[in-house]
Short mmCIF file of C-alpha atoms and ligand atoms in Angstrom, two decimals:
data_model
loop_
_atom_site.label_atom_id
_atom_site.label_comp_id
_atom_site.label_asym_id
_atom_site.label_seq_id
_atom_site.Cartn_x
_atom_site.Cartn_y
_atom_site.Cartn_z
CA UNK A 286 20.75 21.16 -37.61
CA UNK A 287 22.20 22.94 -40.98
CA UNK A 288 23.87 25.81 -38.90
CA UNK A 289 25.03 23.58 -35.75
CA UNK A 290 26.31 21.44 -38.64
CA UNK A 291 28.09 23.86 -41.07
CA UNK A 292 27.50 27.47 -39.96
CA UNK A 293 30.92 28.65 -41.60
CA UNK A 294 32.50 29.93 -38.28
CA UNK A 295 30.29 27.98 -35.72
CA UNK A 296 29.45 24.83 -37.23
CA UNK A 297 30.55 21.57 -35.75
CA UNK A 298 31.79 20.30 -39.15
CA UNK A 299 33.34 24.09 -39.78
CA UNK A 300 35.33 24.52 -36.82
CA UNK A 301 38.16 21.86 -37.09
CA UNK A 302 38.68 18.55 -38.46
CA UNK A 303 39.42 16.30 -36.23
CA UNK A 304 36.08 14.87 -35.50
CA UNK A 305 36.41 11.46 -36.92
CA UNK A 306 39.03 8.87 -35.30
CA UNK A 307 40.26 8.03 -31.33
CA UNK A 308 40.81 11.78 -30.58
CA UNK A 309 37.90 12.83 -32.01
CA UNK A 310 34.27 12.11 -31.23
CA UNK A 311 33.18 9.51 -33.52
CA UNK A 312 34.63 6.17 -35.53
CA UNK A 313 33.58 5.67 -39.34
CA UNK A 314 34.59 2.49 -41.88
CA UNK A 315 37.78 5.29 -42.39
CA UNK A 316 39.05 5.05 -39.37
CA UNK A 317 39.55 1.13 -39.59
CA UNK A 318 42.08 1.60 -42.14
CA UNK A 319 43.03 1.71 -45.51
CA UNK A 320 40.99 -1.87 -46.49
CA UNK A 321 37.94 0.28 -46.98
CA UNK A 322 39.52 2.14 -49.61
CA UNK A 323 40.83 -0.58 -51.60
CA UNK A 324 37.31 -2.59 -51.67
CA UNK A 325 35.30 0.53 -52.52
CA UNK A 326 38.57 1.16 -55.22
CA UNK A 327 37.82 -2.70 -56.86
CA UNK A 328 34.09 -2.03 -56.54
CA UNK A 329 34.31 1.53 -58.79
CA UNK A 330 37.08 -0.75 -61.03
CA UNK A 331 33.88 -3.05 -61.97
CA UNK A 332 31.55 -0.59 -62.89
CA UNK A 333 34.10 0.87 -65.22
CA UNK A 334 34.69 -2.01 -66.88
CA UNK A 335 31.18 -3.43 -66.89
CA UNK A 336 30.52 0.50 -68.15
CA UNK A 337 32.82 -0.03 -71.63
CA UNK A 338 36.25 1.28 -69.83
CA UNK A 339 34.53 5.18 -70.76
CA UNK A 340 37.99 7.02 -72.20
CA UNK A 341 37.45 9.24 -69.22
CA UNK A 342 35.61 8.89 -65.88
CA UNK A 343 34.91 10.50 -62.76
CA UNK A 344 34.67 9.62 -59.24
CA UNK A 345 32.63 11.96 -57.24
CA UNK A 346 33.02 11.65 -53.15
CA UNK A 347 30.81 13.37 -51.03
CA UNK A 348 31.82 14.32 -47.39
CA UNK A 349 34.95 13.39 -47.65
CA UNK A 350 36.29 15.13 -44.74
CA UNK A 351 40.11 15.32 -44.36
CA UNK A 352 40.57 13.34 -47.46
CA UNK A 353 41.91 9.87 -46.00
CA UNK A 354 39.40 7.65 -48.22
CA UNK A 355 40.17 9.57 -51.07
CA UNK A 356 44.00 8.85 -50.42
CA UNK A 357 43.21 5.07 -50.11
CA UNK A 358 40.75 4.82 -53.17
CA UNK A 359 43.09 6.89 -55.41
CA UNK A 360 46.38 4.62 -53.92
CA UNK A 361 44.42 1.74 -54.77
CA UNK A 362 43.24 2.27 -58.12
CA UNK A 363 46.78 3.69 -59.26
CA UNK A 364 48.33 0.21 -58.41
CA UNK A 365 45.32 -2.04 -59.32
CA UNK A 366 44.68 -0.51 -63.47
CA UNK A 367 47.26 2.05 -64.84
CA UNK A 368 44.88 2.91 -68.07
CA UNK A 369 41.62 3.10 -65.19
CA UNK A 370 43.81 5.74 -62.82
CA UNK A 371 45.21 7.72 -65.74
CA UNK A 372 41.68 8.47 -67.30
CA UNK A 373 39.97 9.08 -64.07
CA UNK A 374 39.10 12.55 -62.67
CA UNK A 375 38.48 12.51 -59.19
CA UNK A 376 36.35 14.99 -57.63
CA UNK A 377 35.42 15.96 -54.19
CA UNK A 378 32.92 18.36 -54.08
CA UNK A 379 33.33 20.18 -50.18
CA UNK A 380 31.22 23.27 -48.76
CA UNK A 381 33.64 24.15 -46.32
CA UNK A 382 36.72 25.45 -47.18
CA UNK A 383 38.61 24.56 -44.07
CA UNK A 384 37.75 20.91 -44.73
CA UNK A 385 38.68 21.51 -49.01
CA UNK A 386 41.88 22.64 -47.62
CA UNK A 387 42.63 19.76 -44.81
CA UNK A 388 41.93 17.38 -48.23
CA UNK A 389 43.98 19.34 -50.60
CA UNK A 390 47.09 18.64 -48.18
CA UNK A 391 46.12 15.02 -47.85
CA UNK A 392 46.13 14.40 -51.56
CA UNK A 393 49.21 16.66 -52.48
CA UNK A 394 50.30 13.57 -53.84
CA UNK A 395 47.74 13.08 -55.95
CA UNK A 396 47.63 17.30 -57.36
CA UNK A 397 46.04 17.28 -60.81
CA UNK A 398 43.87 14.41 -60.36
CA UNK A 399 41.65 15.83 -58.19
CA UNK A 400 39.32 18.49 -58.49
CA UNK A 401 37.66 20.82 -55.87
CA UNK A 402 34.07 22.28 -57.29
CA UNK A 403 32.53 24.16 -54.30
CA UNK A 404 29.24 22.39 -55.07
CA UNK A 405 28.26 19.66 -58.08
CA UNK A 406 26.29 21.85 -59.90
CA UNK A 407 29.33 22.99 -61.29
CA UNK A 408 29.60 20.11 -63.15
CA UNK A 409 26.73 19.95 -64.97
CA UNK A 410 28.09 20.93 -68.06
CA UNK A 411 31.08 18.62 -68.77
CA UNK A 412 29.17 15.19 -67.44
CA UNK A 413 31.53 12.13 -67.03
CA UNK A 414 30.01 8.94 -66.84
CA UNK A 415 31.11 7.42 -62.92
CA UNK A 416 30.41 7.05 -59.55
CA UNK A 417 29.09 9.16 -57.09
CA UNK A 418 29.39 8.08 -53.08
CA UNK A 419 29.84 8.80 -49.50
CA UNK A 420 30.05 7.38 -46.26
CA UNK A 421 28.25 8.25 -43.95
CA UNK A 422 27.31 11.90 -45.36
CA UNK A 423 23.33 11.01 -45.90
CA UNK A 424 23.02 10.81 -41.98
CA UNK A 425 24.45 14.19 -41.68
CA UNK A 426 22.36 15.86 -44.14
CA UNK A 427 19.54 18.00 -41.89
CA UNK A 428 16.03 16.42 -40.85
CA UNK A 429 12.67 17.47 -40.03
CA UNK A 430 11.37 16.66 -36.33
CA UNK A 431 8.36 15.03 -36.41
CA UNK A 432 5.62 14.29 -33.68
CA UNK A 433 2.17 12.56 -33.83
CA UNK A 434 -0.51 13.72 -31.32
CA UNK A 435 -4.08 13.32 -32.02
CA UNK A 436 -4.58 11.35 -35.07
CA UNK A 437 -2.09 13.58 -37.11
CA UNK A 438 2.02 14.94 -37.30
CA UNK A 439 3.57 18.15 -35.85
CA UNK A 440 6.91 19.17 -36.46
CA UNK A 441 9.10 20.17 -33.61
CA UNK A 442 11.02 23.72 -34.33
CA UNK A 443 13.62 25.07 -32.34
CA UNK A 444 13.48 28.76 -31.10
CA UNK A 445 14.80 30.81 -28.63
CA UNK A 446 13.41 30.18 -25.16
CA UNK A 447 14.50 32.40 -22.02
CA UNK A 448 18.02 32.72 -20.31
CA UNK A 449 19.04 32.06 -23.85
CA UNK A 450 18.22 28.35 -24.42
CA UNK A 451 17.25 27.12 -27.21
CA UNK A 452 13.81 24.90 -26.75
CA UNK A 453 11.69 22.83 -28.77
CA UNK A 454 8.09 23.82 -29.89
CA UNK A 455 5.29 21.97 -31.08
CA UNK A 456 4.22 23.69 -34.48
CA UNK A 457 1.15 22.87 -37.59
CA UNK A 458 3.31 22.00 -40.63
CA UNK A 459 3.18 24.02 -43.13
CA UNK A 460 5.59 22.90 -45.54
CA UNK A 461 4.56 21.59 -48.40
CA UNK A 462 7.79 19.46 -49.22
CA UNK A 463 7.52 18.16 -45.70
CA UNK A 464 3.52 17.50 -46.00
CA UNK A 465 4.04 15.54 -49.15
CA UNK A 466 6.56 13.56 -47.60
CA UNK A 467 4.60 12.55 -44.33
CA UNK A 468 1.99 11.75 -46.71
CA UNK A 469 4.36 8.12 -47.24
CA UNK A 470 4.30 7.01 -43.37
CA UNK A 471 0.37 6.62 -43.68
CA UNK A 472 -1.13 6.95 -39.70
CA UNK A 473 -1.71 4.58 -36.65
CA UNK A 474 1.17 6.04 -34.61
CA UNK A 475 0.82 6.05 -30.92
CA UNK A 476 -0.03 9.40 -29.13
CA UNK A 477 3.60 11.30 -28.73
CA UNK A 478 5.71 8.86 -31.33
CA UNK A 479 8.37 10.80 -32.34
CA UNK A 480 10.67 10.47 -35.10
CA UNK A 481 12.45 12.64 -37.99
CA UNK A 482 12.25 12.90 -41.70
CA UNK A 483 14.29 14.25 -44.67
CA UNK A 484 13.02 16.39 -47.13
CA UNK A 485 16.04 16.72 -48.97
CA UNK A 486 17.43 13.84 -50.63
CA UNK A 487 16.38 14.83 -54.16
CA UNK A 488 18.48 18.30 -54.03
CA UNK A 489 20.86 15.95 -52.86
CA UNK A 490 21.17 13.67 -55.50
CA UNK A 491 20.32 15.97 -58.51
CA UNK A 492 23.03 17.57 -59.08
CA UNK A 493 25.55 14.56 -58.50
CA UNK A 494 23.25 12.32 -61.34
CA UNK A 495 23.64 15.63 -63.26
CA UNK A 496 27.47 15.60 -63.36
CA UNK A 497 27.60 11.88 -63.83
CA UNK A 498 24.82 11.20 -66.64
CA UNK A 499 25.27 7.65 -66.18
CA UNK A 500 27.02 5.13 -63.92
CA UNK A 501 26.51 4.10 -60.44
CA UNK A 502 26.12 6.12 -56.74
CA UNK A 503 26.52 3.82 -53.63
CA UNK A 504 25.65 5.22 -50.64
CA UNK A 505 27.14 3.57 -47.44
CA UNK A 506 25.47 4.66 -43.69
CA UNK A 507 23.31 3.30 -40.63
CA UNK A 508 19.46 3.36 -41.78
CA UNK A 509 16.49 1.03 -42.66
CA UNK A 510 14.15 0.84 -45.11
CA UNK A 511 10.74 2.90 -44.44
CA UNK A 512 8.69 0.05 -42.69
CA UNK A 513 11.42 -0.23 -40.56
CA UNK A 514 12.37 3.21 -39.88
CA UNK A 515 8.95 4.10 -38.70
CA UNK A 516 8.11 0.90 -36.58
CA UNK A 517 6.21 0.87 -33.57
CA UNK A 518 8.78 0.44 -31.38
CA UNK A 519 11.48 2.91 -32.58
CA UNK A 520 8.49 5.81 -30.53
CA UNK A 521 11.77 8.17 -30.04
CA UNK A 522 13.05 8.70 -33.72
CA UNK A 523 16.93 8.04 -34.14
CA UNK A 524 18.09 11.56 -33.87
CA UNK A 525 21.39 11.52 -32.03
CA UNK A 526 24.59 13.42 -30.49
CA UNK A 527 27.60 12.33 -30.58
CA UNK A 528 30.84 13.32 -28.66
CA UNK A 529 33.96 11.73 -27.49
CA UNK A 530 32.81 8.27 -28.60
CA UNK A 531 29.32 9.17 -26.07
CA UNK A 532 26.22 8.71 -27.97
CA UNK A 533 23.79 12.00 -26.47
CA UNK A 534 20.34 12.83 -27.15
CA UNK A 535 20.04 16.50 -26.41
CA UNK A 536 19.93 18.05 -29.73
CA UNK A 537 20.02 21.43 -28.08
CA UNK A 538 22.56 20.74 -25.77
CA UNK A 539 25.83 22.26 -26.79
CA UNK A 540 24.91 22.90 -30.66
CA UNK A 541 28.02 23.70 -33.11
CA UNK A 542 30.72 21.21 -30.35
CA UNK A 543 28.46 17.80 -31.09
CA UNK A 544 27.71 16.06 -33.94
CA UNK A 545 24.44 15.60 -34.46
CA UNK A 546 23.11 12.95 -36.96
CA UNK A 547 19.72 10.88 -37.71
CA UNK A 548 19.36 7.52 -39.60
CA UNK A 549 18.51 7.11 -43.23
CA UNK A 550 15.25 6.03 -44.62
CA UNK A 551 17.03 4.01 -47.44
CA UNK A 552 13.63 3.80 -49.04
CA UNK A 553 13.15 7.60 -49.42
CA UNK A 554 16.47 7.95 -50.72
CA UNK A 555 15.64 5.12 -53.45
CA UNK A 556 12.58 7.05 -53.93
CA UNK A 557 14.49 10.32 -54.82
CA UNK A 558 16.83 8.34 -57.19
CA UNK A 559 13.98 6.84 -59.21
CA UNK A 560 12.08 10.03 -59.30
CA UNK A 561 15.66 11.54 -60.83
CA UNK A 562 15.84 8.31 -63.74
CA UNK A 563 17.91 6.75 -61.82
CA UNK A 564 17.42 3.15 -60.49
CA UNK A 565 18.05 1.47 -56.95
CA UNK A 566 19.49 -2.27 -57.70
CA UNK A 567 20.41 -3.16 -54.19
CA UNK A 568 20.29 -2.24 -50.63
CA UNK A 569 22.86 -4.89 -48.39
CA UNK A 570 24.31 -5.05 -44.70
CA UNK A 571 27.94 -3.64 -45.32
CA UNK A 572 28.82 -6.55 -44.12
CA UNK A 573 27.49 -8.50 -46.62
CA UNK A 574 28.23 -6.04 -49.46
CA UNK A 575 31.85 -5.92 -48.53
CA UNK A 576 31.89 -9.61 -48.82
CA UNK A 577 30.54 -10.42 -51.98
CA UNK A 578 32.77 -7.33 -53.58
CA UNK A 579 35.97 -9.04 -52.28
CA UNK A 580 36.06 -12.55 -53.29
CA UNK A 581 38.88 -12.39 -55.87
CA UNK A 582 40.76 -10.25 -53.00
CA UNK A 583 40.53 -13.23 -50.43
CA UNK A 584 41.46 -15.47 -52.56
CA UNK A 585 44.57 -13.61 -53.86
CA UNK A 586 45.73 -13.81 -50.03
CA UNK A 587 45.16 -17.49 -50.29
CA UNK A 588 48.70 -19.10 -48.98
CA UNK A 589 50.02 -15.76 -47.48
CA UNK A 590 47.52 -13.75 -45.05
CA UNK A 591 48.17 -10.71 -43.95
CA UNK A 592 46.66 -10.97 -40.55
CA UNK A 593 46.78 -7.20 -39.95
CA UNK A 594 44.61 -6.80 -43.32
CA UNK A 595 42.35 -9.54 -42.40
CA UNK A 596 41.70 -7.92 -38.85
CA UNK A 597 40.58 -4.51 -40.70
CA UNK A 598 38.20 -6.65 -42.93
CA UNK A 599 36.71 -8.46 -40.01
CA UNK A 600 35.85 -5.49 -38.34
CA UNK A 601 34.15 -3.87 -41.59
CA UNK A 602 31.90 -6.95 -42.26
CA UNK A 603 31.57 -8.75 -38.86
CA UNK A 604 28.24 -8.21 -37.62
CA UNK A 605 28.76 -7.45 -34.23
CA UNK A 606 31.46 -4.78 -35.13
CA UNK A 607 30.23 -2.24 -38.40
CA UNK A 608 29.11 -5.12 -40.87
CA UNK A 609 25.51 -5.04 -39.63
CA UNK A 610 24.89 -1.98 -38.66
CA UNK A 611 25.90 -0.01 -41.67
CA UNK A 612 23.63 -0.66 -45.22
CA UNK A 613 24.97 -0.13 -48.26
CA UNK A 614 22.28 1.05 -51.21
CA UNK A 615 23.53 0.98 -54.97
CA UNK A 616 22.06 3.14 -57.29
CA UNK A 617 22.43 2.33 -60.99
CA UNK A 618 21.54 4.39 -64.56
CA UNK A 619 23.19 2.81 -67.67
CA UNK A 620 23.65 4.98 -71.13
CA UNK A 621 20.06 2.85 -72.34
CA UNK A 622 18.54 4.03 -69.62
CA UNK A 623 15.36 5.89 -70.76
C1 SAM B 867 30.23 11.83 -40.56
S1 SAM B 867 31.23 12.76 -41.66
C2 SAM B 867 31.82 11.45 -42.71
C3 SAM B 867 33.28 11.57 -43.00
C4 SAM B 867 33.91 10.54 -43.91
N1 SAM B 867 33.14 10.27 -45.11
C5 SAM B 867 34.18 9.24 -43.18
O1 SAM B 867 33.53 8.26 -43.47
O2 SAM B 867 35.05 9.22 -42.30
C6 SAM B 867 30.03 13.58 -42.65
C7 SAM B 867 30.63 14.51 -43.69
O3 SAM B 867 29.62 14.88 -44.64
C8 SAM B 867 29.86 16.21 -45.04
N2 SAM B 867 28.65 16.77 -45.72
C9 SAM B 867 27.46 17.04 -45.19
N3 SAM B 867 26.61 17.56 -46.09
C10 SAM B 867 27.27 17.59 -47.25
C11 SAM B 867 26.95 18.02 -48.58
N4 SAM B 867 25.74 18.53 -48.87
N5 SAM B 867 27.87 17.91 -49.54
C12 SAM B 867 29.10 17.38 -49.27
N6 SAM B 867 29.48 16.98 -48.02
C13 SAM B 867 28.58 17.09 -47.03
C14 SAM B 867 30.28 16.88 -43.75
O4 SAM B 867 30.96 18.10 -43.99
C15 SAM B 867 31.15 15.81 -43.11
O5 SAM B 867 32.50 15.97 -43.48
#
């Protein structure tokens, strides 16, 4: 999943940019427009106020692809608190340099203000206190395949079968990272219940609490909490392709031209946080996240709505378009903190 992901040269996520939108292959909250911006831009105003107004502050996206929520968050902020935009330092931190370069054009505007590390750990030693986030970046991080047959898990590797094919085998797990975690879904499953699992949500979120210190990470994707993920009924895992709007589920299919993503245990990812000092205050439907973040915007567009505005924020929070099916965890560590 890493290299049909982000292989440099062959990787799905490597090879251009325009996966996310109409032409492309999938929709995200992005694509809906620029409301999405300016909520998560109020919500990150809060928490620097509720944090003291810090003299400076950084915003750390993850995933941000060609830069569009950036634009919107950074447009939003400069209007909404001229002493809030001129202290912040807003940082993108991109493994692929096509993608870093796609965003640095996006944000010309906005030169100076935002920085490029290759990775977070490059951060470590000036910490700000802030915000870490993405959308929709957890579900493209890679996952184990996992099967249960007789009383106990295998994982499912791919290797090289003939004509060239790439095929699934059944394997004994061996890693210990992976055994520990398996170790939380306890046992019961029927014979051939499949499903996935990430390992790698604490190397994840490590280095990001490291370059903050202190402040708040809100992570904003399609998952459920563990009892959920691993229900009875959900026997084929969540493990998905996607292309031109068509949901697949051939992994192996055309690897490097699909996207392939998996749900996110929200529960291991609190899990990860904790285990890092950090602590998980609230996991909410976007839908009704979004809402309770924008009552003071409603009601400023009391006596003049802007239906086109209005339309954008139905979609994001109405359950049967993306309010429901996208969950939105906050993570919080304050300065007292132990
Ligand atoms: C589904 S796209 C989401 C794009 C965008 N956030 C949006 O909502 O439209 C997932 C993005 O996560 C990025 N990504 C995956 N792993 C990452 C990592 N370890 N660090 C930073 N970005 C990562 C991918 O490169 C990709 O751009």
């Amino acid at each position: 999943m890493a290299a049909a992901l982000y292989d440099p040269d062959d990787g799905y996520y490597s090879r251009s940019t325009r996966q996310v939108g109409r032409s492309g292959d999938f929709f995200t909250s992005v694509s809906v427009g620029p409301v999405f911006g300016t909520l998560l831009a109020r919500r990150f105003l809060r928490e620097w106020h509720e944090s003291g107004q810090p003299a400076r502050w950084r915003i750390l996206e993850c995933g941000a692809h060609d830069g569009t929520l950036a634009n919107d968050v950074l447009t939003a902020i400069e209007k909404l608190d001229a002493r809030a935009f001129s202290t912040l330092e807003y940082t993108i931190s991109e493994p692929l340099p096509r993608l870093q370069s796609t965003q640095r054009e996006t944000l010309r505007r906005f030169a100076g203000k935002v920085h490029f590390p290759n990775h977070p750990t490059e951060l470590i030693d000036d910490p700000l206190p802030g915000i870490a986030f993405g959308n929709e970046v957890l579900d493209a991080l890679p996952c184990h395949l996992i099967e249960w047959h007789d009383d106990r898990w295998f994982e499912r590797q791919v290797s090289l079968g003939g004509s060239d094919r790439l095929v699934f085998n059944l394997v004994e797990i061996r890693n210990p990272d992976l055994k520990t975690a398996l170790a939380r879904l306890g046992g019961g499953f029927a014979d051939g219940y499949r499903s996935e699992i990430r390992t790698g949500y604490r190397e994840f979120l490590g280095p990001l609490a490291a370059a903050l210190g202190s402040g708040l990470m809100i992570w904003l994707d399609y998952g459920f909490e563990r009892q959920d993920y691993y229900h009875p009924g959900r026997h084929k895992g969540t493990l998905r392709t996607f292309s031109q709007h068509r949901a697949g589920d051939d992994p192996l299919a055309r690897p490097g031209e699909v996207d392939l993503t998996a749900h996110v245990d929200f529960t291991a990812v609190a899990e990860a946080a904790q285990s890092l000092g950090w602590e998980p205050v609230a996991l909410r439907s976007q839908g009704s996240w979004l809402t309770q973040n924008s009552r003071d915007w409603l009601m400023q567009m009391e006596g003049d709505p802007q239906p086109a505005v209005l339309r954008q924020f139905q979609t994001l929070t109405h359950p049967a378009h993306l309010g429901a099916a996208f969950q939105v965890l906050e993570i919080h560590r304050r300065n007292s903190t132990p």
